[in-house]
Amino acid sequence: MTKRIVVLVSGNGGNLQAILDAVGDGRLAARVVGVVSNRPAVRALQRATTAGVPTVVVEPQPAETRVQYDERLCEVVGAWRPDIVVLAGFMRVLSPEFLDAFPQAVLNIHPALPGELPGTQAIERAHAQAQEGSRTHSGVMVHLVPDAGVDSGPVLASVQVAMQKSETLADFAARMHEAEHHLLVRALVEFIDRPLVEKTHQPLRFA
Ligand code: GRF
């Protein structure tokens, strides 16, 4: 049966667009059934609407705890009955109150290699290190999100991106985003194709 994907976003939505394009042209045998943003009026929401995908904004409320927010988010996402939840530039850490509702089903894309540069501004930090001469390459990974660890969890796919000292941040960022878009689609195709037992116990890694 066609897998149901819900995508969580916070901003531009380039990774969301890569998923929508892959679904649209048949590379990805899935359907994006909903998009949630924690921020209103972001470009990702326009992208979803253009593709005919329903959107919901779940904005944090003043004085709301992380758990309260995650419970509200869980209700919205759960109503779409997703097989897969993709964190595509979603700039919040999720607690077990959300993650336990979607076991082995939450994927995150992060613009760094496994174990490197967790958190925000990974592209900028990698670029700064290359300028200093302490880094020759970075990369991109897609991983499962089993717990509240930041940009950690079983790696499904990763790819290296070579760096040159002379490259501007804008050019490097553009290459990294392109790598992200390819890898995310590739990882989703693999994730959907593999049987559940393998998906659960045998994280896949490809270069
Ligand atoms: C991506 O680099 C993602 O990996 C990071 O935030 C960026 C979001 O880009 N966490 P977009 O919204 O998908 O264009």
Short mmCIF file of C-alpha atoms and ligand atoms in Angstrom, two decimals:
data_model
loop_
_atom_site.label_atom_id
_atom_site.label_comp_id
_atom_site.label_asym_id
_atom_site.label_seq_id
_atom_site.Cartn_x
_atom_site.Cartn_y
_atom_site.Cartn_z
CA MET A 1 0.00 0.00 0.00
CA THR A 2 1.20 3.54 -0.73
CA LYS A 3 3.09 4.87 2.28
CA ARG A 4 1.75 7.97 3.94
CA ILE A 5 4.36 10.62 4.72
CA VAL A 6 3.95 13.63 7.00
CA VAL A 7 6.68 16.28 6.74
CA LEU A 8 7.59 18.65 9.58
CA VAL A 9 9.17 21.94 8.54
CA SER A 10 10.23 25.31 9.93
CA GLY A 11 11.36 27.39 6.99
CA ASN A 12 12.33 27.30 3.34
CA GLY A 13 11.19 23.77 2.57
CA GLY A 14 13.81 22.78 0.02
CA ASN A 15 13.88 19.25 1.40
CA LEU A 16 10.09 19.12 1.41
CA GLN A 17 10.17 20.19 -2.24
CA ALA A 18 12.58 17.37 -3.06
CA ILE A 19 10.11 14.89 -1.55
CA LEU A 20 7.14 16.46 -3.34
CA ASP A 21 9.02 16.38 -6.67
CA ALA A 22 10.03 12.74 -6.20
CA VAL A 23 6.46 11.76 -5.38
CA GLY A 24 5.20 13.82 -8.30
CA ASP A 25 7.40 12.17 -10.90
CA GLY A 26 7.05 8.65 -9.51
CA ARG A 27 10.56 8.17 -8.08
CA LEU A 28 9.07 7.83 -4.60
CA ALA A 29 6.13 5.47 -4.17
CA ALA A 30 4.49 7.43 -1.41
CA ARG A 31 2.02 10.21 -0.72
CA VAL A 32 2.68 13.35 1.31
CA VAL A 33 -0.54 13.50 3.33
CA GLY A 34 0.27 16.54 5.45
CA VAL A 35 2.82 19.19 6.30
CA VAL A 36 3.22 20.81 9.72
CA SER A 37 5.20 23.93 10.47
CA ASN A 38 6.00 25.34 13.89
CA ARG A 39 6.29 28.77 12.25
CA PRO A 40 3.58 30.59 10.29
CA ALA A 41 3.97 32.00 6.78
CA VAL A 42 7.11 30.10 5.83
CA ARG A 43 7.90 29.18 2.24
CA ALA A 44 7.56 25.47 2.98
CA LEU A 45 3.83 25.99 3.62
CA GLN A 46 3.43 27.64 0.21
CA ARG A 47 5.27 24.74 -1.41
CA ALA A 48 2.88 22.25 0.22
CA THR A 49 -0.19 24.24 -0.78
CA THR A 50 1.03 24.48 -4.36
CA ALA A 51 1.37 20.70 -4.40
CA GLY A 52 -2.15 20.30 -3.01
CA VAL A 53 -0.97 19.01 0.37
CA PRO A 54 -2.87 20.07 3.51
CA THR A 55 -0.92 22.14 6.02
CA VAL A 56 -1.25 22.93 9.71
CA VAL A 57 0.76 25.46 11.72
CA VAL A 58 1.42 24.35 15.28
CA GLU A 59 2.96 27.38 16.95
CA PRO A 60 4.41 27.12 20.45
CA GLN A 61 2.27 29.01 22.95
CA PRO A 62 3.68 31.24 25.69
CA ALA A 63 4.37 29.25 28.85
CA GLU A 64 3.72 25.96 27.05
CA THR A 65 6.12 23.17 28.03
CA ARG A 66 7.93 21.06 25.43
CA VAL A 67 5.82 18.07 26.42
CA GLN A 68 2.57 20.03 26.03
CA TYR A 69 3.66 21.24 22.62
CA ASP A 70 4.70 17.77 21.53
CA GLU A 71 1.37 16.32 22.65
CA ARG A 72 -0.47 18.88 20.49
CA LEU A 73 1.86 18.17 17.58
CA CYS A 74 1.33 14.43 18.04
CA GLU A 75 -2.44 14.84 17.73
CA VAL A 76 -2.14 16.82 14.50
CA VAL A 77 0.38 14.46 12.92
CA GLY A 78 -1.37 11.31 14.19
CA ALA A 79 -4.66 12.38 12.60
CA TRP A 80 -3.03 11.87 9.20
CA ARG A 81 -2.07 8.24 10.17
CA PRO A 82 1.47 8.51 8.77
CA ASP A 83 3.73 5.54 8.04
CA ILE A 84 6.72 7.90 7.98
CA VAL A 85 7.33 11.28 9.61
CA VAL A 86 10.15 13.31 8.04
CA LEU A 87 11.83 16.13 9.94
CA ALA A 88 12.88 18.31 7.01
CA GLY A 89 14.51 21.35 8.54
CA PHE A 90 12.21 21.15 11.58
CA MET A 91 14.03 23.27 14.15
CA ARG A 92 12.78 21.69 17.36
CA VAL A 93 13.96 18.74 19.43
CA LEU A 94 11.16 16.21 19.88
CA SER A 95 10.46 14.48 23.18
CA PRO A 96 9.34 10.87 23.78
CA GLU A 97 5.76 12.18 24.08
CA PHE A 98 5.89 12.61 20.30
CA LEU A 99 8.48 10.06 19.21
CA ASP A 100 6.98 7.08 21.04
CA ALA A 101 3.78 7.52 19.03
CA PHE A 102 5.69 6.83 15.78
CA PRO A 103 8.26 4.12 16.58
CA GLN A 104 10.89 3.45 13.89
CA ALA A 105 9.09 5.93 11.68
CA VAL A 106 10.63 9.35 12.34
CA LEU A 107 13.51 10.35 10.01
CA ASN A 108 15.69 13.45 10.15
CA ILE A 109 17.99 15.02 7.58
CA HIS A 110 21.10 16.76 8.92
CA PRO A 111 23.77 18.57 6.91
CA ALA A 112 26.78 16.87 8.49
CA LEU A 113 28.32 13.41 8.64
CA PRO A 114 27.34 10.99 11.44
CA GLY A 115 28.80 12.08 14.77
CA GLU A 116 29.88 15.49 13.47
CA LEU A 117 28.49 19.00 13.98
CA PRO A 118 25.17 18.29 15.69
CA GLY A 119 22.77 21.20 16.14
CA THR A 120 22.17 24.35 14.16
CA GLN A 121 24.49 26.09 11.69
CA ALA A 122 26.29 22.87 10.74
CA ILE A 123 26.97 24.14 7.23
CA GLU A 124 28.38 27.44 8.49
CA ARG A 125 30.55 25.69 11.08
CA ALA A 126 31.91 23.22 8.53
CA HIS A 127 32.71 26.09 6.18
CA ALA A 128 34.53 28.01 8.92
CA GLN A 129 36.60 24.92 9.76
CA ALA A 130 37.55 24.46 6.10
CA GLN A 131 38.65 28.10 5.97
CA GLU A 132 40.87 27.46 9.00
CA GLY A 133 42.31 24.39 7.28
CA SER A 134 40.97 21.90 9.81
CA ARG A 135 38.37 20.28 7.52
CA THR A 136 38.60 18.89 3.99
CA HIS A 137 35.11 17.46 3.65
CA SER A 138 31.72 17.39 5.28
CA GLY A 139 28.55 15.61 4.29
CA VAL A 140 24.93 14.89 4.83
CA MET A 141 23.05 12.17 6.66
CA VAL A 142 19.57 10.80 7.10
CA HIS A 143 18.91 9.02 10.38
CA LEU A 144 16.13 7.57 12.46
CA VAL A 145 15.06 9.60 15.49
CA PRO A 146 14.39 7.14 18.31
CA ASP A 147 14.89 9.62 21.17
CA ALA A 148 15.53 13.25 22.04
CA GLY A 149 19.20 13.09 21.01
CA VAL A 150 20.17 15.94 18.68
CA ASP A 151 21.09 14.80 15.17
CA SER A 152 21.91 11.31 16.42
CA GLY A 153 20.21 7.94 15.97
CA PRO A 154 20.67 5.00 13.59
CA VAL A 155 22.05 6.22 10.27
CA LEU A 156 20.02 5.25 7.20
CA ALA A 157 22.15 7.01 4.61
CA SER A 158 25.10 9.37 4.42
CA VAL A 159 27.19 10.96 1.72
CA GLN A 160 30.45 12.90 1.82
CA VAL A 161 30.76 16.35 0.29
CA ALA A 162 34.30 17.49 -0.56
CA MET A 163 35.31 21.01 0.39
CA GLN A 164 37.67 23.56 -1.08
CA LYS A 165 39.17 26.35 0.97
CA SER A 166 38.44 28.89 -1.74
CA GLU A 167 34.71 28.16 -1.95
CA THR A 168 32.28 30.78 -0.65
CA LEU A 169 29.79 29.85 2.05
CA ALA A 170 26.92 30.44 -0.40
CA ASP A 171 28.38 28.06 -2.99
CA PHE A 172 29.18 25.40 -0.38
CA ALA A 173 25.70 25.72 1.14
CA ALA A 174 24.11 25.31 -2.29
CA ARG A 175 26.10 22.10 -2.91
CA MET A 176 25.19 20.79 0.55
CA HIS A 177 21.51 21.46 -0.02
CA GLU A 178 21.65 19.67 -3.36
CA ALA A 179 23.29 16.70 -1.62
CA GLU A 180 20.58 16.77 1.04
CA HIS A 181 17.78 16.72 -1.51
CA HIS A 182 19.26 13.73 -3.36
CA LEU A 183 20.10 11.78 -0.24
CA LEU A 184 16.72 12.34 1.42
CA VAL A 185 14.84 10.96 -1.58
CA ARG A 186 17.26 8.06 -1.89
CA ALA A 187 16.95 7.22 1.80
CA LEU A 188 13.16 7.36 1.65
CA VAL A 189 13.07 5.06 -1.40
CA GLU A 190 15.28 2.56 0.48
CA PHE A 191 13.33 2.92 3.70
CA ILE A 192 10.03 2.23 1.96
CA ASP A 193 11.42 -0.72 -0.02
CA ARG A 194 12.95 -2.61 2.86
CA PRO A 195 10.89 -5.12 4.88
CA LEU A 196 9.96 -4.06 8.39
CA VAL A 197 12.19 -6.54 10.20
CA GLU A 198 15.23 -5.23 8.37
CA LYS A 199 14.11 -1.66 8.81
CA THR A 200 13.89 -2.23 12.55
CA HIS A 201 17.15 -4.03 13.20
CA GLN A 202 19.57 -3.29 10.39
CA PRO A 203 20.23 0.36 9.73
CA LEU A 204 21.39 0.79 6.15
CA ARG A 205 24.33 2.94 5.13
CA PHE A 206 25.24 3.82 1.58
CA ALA A 207 27.71 6.32 0.22
C1 GRF B 1 18.56 21.95 5.90
O1 GRF B 1 19.93 22.19 5.71
C2 GRF B 1 18.32 20.94 6.98
O2 GRF B 1 19.18 19.86 6.94
C3 GRF B 1 18.62 21.80 8.19
O3 GRF B 1 17.91 23.00 7.93
C4 GRF B 1 17.90 23.19 6.51
C5 GRF B 1 16.47 23.33 6.10
O4 GRF B 1 16.37 23.56 4.72
N1 GRF B 1 18.32 21.17 9.42
P1 GRF B 1 14.98 23.45 3.98
O5 GRF B 1 13.93 24.16 4.82
O6 GRF B 1 14.64 22.00 3.76
O7 GRF B 1 15.20 24.18 2.67
#
